[in-house]
PDB file of C-alpha atoms in Angstrom:
ATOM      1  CA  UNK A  13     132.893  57.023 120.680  1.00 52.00           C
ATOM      2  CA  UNK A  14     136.927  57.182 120.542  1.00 52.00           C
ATOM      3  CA  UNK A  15     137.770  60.505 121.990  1.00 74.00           C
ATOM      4  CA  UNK A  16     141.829  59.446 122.293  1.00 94.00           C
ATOM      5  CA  UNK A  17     144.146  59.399 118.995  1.00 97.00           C
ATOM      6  CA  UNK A  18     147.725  58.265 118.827  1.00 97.00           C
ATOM      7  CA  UNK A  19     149.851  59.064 115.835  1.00 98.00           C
ATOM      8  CA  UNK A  20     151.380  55.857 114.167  1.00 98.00           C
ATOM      9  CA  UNK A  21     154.947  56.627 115.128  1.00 97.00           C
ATOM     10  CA  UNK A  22     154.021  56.753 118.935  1.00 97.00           C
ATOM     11  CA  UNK A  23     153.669  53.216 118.619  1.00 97.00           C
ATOM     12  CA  UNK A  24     156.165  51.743 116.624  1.00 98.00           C
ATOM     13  CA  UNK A  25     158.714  49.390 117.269  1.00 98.00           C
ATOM     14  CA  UNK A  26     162.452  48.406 115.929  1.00 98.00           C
ATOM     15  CA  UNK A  27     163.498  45.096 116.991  1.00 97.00           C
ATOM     16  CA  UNK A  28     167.013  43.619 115.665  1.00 98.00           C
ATOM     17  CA  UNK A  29     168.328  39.849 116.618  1.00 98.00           C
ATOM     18  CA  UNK A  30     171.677  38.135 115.279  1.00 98.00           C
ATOM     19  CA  UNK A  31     170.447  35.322 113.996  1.00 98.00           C
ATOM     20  CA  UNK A  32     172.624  32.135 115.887  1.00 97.00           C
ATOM     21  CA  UNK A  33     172.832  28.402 114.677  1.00 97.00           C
ATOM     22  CA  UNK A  34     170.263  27.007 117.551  1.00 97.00           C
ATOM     23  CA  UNK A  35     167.410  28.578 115.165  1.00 96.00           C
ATOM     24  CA  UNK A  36     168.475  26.883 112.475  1.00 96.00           C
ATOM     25  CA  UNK A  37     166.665  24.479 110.012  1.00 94.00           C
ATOM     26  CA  UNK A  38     168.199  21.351 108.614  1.00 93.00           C
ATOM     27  CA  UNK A  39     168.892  23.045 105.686  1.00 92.00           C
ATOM     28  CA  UNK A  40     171.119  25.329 107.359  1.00 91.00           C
ATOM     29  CA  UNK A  41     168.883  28.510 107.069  1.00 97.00           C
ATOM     30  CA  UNK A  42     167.022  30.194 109.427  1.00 97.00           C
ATOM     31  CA  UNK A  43     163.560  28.113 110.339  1.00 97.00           C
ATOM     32  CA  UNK A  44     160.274  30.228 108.944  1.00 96.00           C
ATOM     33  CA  UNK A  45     158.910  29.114 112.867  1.00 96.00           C
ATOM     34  CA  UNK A  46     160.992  30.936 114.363  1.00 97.00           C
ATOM     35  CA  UNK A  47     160.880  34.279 112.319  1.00 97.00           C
ATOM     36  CA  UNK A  48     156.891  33.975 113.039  1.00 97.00           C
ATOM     37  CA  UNK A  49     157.449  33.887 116.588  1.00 97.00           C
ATOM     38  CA  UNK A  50     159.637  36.912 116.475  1.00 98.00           C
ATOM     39  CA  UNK A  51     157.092  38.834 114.281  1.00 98.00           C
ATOM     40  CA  UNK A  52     154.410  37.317 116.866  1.00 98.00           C
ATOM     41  CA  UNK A  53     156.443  39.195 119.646  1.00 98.00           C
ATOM     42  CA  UNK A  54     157.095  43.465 117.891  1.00 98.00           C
ATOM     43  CA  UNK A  55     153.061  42.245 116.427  1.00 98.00           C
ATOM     44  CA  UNK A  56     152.330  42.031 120.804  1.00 98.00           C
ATOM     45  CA  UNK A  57     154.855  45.042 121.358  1.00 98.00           C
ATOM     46  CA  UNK A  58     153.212  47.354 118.753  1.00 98.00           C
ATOM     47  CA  UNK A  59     149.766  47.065 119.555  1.00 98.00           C
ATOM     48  CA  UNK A  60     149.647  46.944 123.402  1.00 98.00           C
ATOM     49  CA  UNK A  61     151.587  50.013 122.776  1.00 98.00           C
ATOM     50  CA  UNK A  62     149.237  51.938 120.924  1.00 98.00           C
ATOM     51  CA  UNK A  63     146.275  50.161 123.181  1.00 97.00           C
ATOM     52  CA  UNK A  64     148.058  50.274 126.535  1.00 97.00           C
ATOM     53  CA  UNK A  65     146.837  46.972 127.536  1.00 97.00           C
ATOM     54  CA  UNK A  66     147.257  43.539 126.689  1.00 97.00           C
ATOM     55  CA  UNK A  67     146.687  42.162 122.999  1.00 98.00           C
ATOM     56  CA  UNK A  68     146.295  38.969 121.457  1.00 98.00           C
ATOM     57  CA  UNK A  69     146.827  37.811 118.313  1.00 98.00           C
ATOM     58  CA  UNK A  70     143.382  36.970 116.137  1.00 96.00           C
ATOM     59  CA  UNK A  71     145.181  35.982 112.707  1.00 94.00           C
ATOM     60  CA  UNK A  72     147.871  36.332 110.537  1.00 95.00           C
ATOM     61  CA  UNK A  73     147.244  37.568 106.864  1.00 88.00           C
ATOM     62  CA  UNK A  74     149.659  36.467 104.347  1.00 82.00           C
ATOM     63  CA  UNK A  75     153.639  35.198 105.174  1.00 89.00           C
ATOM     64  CA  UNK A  76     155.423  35.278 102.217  1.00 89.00           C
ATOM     65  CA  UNK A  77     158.804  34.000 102.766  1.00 93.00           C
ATOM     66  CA  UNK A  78     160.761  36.261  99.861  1.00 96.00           C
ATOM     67  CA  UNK A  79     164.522  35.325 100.683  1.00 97.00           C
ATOM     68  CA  UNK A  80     166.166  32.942 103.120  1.00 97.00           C
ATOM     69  CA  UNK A  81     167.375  34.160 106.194  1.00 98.00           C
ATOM     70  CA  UNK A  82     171.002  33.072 106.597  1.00 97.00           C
ATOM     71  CA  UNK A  83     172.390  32.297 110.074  1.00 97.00           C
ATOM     72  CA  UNK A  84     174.891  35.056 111.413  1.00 97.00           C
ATOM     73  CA  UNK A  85     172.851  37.868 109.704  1.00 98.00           C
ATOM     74  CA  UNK A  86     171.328  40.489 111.900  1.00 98.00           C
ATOM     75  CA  UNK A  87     167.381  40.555 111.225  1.00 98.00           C
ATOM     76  CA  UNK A  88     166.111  43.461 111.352  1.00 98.00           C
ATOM     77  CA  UNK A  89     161.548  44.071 112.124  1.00 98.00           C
ATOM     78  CA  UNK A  90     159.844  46.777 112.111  1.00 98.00           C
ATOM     79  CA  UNK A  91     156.157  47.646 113.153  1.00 98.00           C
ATOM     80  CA  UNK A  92     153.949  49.756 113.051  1.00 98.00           C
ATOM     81  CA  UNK A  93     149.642  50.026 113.533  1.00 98.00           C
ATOM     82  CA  UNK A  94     148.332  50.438 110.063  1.00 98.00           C
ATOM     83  CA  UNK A  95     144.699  50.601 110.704  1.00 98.00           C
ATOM     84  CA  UNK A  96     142.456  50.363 114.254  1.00 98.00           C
ATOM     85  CA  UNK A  97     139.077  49.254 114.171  1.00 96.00           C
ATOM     86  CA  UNK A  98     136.876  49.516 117.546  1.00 97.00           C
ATOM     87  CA  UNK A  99     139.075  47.016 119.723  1.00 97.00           C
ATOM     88  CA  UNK A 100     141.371  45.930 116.878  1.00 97.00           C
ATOM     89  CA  UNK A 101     144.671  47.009 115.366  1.00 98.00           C
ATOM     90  CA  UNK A 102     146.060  45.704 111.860  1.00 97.00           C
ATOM     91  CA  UNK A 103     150.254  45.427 112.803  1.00 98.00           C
ATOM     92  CA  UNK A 104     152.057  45.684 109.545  1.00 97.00           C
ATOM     93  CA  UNK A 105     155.383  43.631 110.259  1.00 97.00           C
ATOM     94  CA  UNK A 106     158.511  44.449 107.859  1.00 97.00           C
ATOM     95  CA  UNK A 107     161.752  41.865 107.928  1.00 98.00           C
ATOM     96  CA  UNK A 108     165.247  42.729 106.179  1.00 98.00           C
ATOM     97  CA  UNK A 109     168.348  40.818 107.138  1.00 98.00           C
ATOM     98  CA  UNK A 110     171.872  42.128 106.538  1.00 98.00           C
ATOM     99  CA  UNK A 111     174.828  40.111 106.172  1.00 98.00           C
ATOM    100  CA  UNK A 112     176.683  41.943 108.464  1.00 96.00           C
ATOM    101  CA  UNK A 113     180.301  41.750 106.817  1.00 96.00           C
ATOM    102  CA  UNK A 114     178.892  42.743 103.008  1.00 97.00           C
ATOM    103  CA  UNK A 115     176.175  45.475 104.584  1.00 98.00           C
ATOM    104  CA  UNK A 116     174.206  44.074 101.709  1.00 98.00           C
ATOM    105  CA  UNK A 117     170.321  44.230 103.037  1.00 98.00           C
ATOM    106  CA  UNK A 118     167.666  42.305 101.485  1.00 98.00           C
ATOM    107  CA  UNK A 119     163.566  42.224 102.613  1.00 98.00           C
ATOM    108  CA  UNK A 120     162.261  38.731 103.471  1.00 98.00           C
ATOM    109  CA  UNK A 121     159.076  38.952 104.499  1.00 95.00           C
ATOM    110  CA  UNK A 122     156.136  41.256 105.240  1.00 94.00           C
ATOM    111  CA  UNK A 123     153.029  40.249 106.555  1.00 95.00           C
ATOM    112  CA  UNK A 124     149.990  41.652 108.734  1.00 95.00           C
ATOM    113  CA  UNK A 125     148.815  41.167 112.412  1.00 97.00           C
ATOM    114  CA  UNK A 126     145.043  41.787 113.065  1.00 97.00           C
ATOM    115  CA  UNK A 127     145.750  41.973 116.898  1.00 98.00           C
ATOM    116  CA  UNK A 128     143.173  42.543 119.713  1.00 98.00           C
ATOM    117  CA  UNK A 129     142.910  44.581 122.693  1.00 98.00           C
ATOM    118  CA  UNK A 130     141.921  42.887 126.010  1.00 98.00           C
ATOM    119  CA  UNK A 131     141.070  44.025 129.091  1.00 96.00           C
ATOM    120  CA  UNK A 132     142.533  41.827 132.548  1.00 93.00           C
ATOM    121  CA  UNK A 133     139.317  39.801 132.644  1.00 95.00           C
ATOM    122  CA  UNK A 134     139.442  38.639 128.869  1.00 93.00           C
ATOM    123  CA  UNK A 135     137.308  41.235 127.223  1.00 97.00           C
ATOM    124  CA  UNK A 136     137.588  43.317 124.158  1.00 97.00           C
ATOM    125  CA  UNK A 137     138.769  46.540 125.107  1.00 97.00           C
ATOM    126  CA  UNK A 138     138.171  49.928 123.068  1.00 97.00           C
ATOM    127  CA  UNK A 139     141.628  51.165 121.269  1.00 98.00           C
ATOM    128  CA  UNK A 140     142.829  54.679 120.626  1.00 98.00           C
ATOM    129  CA  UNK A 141     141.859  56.091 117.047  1.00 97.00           C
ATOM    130  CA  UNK A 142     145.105  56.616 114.596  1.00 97.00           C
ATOM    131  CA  UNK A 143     146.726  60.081 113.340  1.00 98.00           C
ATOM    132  CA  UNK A 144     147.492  59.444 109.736  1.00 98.00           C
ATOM    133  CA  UNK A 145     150.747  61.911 109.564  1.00 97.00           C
ATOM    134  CA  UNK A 146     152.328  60.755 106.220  1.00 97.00           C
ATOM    135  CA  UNK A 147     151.398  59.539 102.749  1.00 98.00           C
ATOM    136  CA  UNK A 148     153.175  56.064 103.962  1.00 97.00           C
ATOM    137  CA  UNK A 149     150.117  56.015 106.833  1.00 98.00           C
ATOM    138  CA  UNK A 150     147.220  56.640 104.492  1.00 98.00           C
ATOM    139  CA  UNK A 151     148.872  54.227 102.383  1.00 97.00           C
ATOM    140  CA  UNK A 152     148.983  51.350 104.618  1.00 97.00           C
ATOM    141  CA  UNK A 153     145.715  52.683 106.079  1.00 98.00           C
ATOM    142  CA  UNK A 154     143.540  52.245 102.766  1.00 97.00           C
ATOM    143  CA  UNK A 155     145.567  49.184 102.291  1.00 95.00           C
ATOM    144  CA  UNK A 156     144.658  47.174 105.250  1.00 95.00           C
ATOM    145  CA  UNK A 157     141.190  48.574 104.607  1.00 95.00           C
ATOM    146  CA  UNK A 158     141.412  47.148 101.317  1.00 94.00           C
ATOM    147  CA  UNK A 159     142.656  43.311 102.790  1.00 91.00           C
ATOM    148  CA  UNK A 160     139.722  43.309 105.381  1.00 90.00           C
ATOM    149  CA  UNK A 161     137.339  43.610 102.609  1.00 93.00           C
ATOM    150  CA  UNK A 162     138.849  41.330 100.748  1.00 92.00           C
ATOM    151  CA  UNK A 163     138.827  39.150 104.312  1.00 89.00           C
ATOM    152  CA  UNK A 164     135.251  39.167 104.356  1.00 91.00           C
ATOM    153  CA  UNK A 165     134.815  37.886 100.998  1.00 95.00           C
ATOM    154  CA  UNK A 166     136.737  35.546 101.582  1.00 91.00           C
ATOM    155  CA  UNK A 167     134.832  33.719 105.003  1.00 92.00           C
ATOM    156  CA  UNK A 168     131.622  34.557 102.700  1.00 94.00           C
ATOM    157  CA  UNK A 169     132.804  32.336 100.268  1.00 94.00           C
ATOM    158  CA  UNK A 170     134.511  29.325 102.514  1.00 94.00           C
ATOM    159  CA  UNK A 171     130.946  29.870 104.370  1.00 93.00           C
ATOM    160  CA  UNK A 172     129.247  29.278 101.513  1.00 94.00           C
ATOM    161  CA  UNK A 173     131.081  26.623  99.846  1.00 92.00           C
ATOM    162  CA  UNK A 174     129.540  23.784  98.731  1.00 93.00           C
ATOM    163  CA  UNK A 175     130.710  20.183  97.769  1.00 93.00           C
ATOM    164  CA  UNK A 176     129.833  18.171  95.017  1.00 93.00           C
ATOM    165  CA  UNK A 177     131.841  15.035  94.472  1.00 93.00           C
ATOM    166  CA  UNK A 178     131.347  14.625  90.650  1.00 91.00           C
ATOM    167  CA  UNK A 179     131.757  18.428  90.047  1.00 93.00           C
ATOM    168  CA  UNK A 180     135.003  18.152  92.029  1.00 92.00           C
ATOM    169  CA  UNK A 181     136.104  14.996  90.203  1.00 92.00           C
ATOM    170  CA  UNK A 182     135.586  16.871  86.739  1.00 92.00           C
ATOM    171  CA  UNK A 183     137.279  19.860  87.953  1.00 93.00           C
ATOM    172  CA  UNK A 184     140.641  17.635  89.157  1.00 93.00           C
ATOM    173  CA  UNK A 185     140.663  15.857  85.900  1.00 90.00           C
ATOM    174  CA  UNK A 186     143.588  18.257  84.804  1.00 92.00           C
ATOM    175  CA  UNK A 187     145.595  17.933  87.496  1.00 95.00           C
ATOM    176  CA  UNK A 188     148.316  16.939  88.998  1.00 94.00           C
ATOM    177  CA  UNK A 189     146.514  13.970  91.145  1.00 95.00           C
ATOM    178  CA  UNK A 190     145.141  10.813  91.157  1.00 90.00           C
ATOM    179  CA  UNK A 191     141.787   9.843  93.019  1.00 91.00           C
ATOM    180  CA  UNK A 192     142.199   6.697  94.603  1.00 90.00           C
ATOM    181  CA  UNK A 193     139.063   6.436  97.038  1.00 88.00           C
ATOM    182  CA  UNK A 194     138.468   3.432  99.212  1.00 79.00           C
TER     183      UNK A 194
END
């Protein structure tokens, strides 16, 4: 039984990086690869913060890439826990970017961490419950709630999938691609 609570905001992090031409793509914006492995990084921050131990990533739901990230624009993340399960913490990662000469501010991306605690030795470690303080945190709360479900569907169904080869054929007769089998 959890007998320690942490409130949301004890745990969140602020993170801000000019963005310089080494993490560039070749199409002169900012590479997606390297915005993951920034979220990656306040995902780690966050949730050791709230668990007090180590954490390691278990998967990433959703990246949507919104807008392009330009280089010389100061990216600005934000995190925050928006739901603990025993030794598990969903990290809800915001990104803006602000050209710094216009102050104009746009979102880019916002995804979800399902992080877990671990203890020095490799195990799954209990985390602290969460204080839901603001409509924002039983927002996000029922939210990522709502995604897990949906999460479980979804390995139900890939666990359950099965293949049939003229079914399949019939079903790609409409699009875009041409079966060419050897």
């Amino acid at each position: 039984m959890q007998t320690t609570f942490k409130k949301v905001s004890e745990s969140a992090v602020t993170f801000s990086e000019l963005m310089l031409p080494s993490s560039s793509n070749f199409n002169g914006k900012v590479h997606g690869g390297y915005i993951l492995s920034l979220m990656d990084q306040i995902a780690f921050a966050c949730a050791s913060k709230h668990s007090g131990t180590y954490c390691v990533t278990a998967s990433v739901d959703t990246v949507n890439f919104l807008a392009p990230i330009e280089v010389g624009e100061l990216v600005t993340m934000k995190a925050c826990v928006n739901f603990v399960g025993t030794t598990s913490m969903v990290v809800g990662i915001r990104v803006d970017s602000e050209n710094i000469q216009t102050g104009k501010v746009k979102h880019c991306n916002s995804s979800y961490f399902t992080m877990v605690a671990r203890s020095a030795d490799g195990k799954s470690v209990n985390v602290p419950g969460l204080v839901l303080t603001t409509k924002n945190d039983v927002r996000r709360y029922t939210r990522s709630m709502q995604l897990k479900e949906l999460s479980k569907q979804h390995k139900e169904i890939t666990k359950n999938f099965k293949f049939d080869m003229i079914e399949a054929v019939e079903k790609l007769k409409n699009e875009r691609v041409k079966i060419d089998l050897l």
